[in-house]
Structure formats: C-alpha cells, structure tokens
Coordinates of C-alpha atoms in Angstrom, one line a residue:
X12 CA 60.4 -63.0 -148.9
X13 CA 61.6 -66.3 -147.5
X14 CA 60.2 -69.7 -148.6
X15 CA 60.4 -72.3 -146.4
X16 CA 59.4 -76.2 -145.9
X17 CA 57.1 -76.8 -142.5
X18 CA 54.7 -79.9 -142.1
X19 CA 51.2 -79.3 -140.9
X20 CA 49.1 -82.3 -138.8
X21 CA 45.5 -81.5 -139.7
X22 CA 42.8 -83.3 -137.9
X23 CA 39.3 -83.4 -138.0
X24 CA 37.3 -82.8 -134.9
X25 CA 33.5 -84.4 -135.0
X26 CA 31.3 -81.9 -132.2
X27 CA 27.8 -82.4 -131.6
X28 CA 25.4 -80.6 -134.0
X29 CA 24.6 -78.5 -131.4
X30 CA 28.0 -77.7 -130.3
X31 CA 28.6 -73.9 -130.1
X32 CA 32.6 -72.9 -129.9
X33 CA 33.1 -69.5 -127.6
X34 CA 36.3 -67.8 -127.9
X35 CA 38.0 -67.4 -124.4
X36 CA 42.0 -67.2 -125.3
X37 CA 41.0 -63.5 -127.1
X38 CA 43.1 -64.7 -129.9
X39 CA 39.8 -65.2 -132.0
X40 CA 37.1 -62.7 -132.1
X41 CA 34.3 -65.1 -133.3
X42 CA 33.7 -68.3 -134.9
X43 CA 31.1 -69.3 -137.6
X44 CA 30.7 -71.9 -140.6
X45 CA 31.4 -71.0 -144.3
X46 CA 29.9 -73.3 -147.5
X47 CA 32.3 -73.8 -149.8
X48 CA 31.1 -70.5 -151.9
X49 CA 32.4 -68.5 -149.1
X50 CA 35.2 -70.7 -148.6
X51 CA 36.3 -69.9 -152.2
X52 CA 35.1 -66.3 -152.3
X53 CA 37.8 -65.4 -148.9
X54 CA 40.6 -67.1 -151.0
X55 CA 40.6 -64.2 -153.4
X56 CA 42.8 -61.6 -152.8
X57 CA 40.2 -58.5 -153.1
X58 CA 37.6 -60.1 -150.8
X59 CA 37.1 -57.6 -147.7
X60 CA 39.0 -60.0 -145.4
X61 CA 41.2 -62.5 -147.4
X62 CA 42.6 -65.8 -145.6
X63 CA 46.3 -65.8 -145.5
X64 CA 47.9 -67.7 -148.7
X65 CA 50.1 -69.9 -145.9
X66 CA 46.1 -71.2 -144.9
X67 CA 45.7 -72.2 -148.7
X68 CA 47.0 -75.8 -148.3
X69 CA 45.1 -77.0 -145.4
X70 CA 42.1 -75.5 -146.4
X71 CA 42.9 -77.7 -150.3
X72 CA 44.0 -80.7 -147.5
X73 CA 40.4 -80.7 -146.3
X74 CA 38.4 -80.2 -149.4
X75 CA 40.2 -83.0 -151.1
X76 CA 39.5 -85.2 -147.9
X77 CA 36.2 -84.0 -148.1
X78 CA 35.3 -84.6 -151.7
X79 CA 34.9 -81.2 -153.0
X80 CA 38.1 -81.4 -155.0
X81 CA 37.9 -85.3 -156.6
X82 CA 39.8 -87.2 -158.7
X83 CA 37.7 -85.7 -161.4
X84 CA 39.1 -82.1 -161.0
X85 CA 41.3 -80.7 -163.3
X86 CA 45.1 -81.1 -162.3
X87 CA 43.4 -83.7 -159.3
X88 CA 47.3 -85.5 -159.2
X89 CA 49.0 -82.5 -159.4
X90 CA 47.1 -80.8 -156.8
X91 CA 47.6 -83.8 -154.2
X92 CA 51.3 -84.6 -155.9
X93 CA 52.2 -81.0 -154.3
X94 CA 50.1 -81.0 -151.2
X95 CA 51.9 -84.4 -150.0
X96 CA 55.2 -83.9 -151.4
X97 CA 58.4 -83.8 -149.2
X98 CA 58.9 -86.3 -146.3
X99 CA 57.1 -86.1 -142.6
X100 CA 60.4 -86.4 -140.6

C-alpha cells in the first residue's frame, strides 16, 4: 500500500437535543450515537463491522478534545505529538 500525508478540518456541530439526522444522499444507511465503549469496541479489527483505520485519527482528534484521552493518559504527548504533526499548508 501507499502511505500518504492529507490534512483533515474537523469540526464540531452543536444540534438540539432533540435533533434527529435522516439520511437522504443514500450514501448513509442510518445514523445513531455510540459511548465510548462502543466507540472503542468498532476500533478492533474482529468487531462485526470495524471503522476504517484511515477514521482512527479523527475519532483520537475528538476524544482528546473531548477529554477522554487527557494529559494523564499513557503516551498523552506522543499521542497529540503525532496527531498534530506536519504543517496545515
């Protein structure tokens, strides 16, 4: 395989607690909301349905924005020292 360098802009969208997404592009079958359990769980590469590895780092973006992954997890710097590494240009 081919290894390559690409940027990803990931933004957080705040929606109504009652908000309700429908697919209508038939690009996605469903939508629904995971715990971070789950999240881990579909990471694995036996789960029935495993997320793509080239999802991994803005799935790790958003649980070091969100807290679950802190400065007091093991390899914290290294984890973020990767994530952010190469320039936005």
């Amino acid at each position: 395989g081919v290894l390559g360098r690409v940027v990803l802009f990931c933004y957080d969208l705040i929606l109504p607690e009652d908000f309700v997404p429908v697919p209508k592009d038939g690009e996605v079958e469903c939508f629904f909301t995971w715990g971070l359990e789950e999240i881990g769980k579909s990471m694995d590469p036996e789960f029935d349905d495993p997320i793509k590895p080239n999802c991994y780092p803005v799935i790790i973006d958003y649980l070091i924005r969100s807290g679950a992954i802190s400065p007091d997890s093991p390899k914290y710097l290294d984890i973020v020292r990767t994530l952010r590494s190469g320039a936005c240009s």
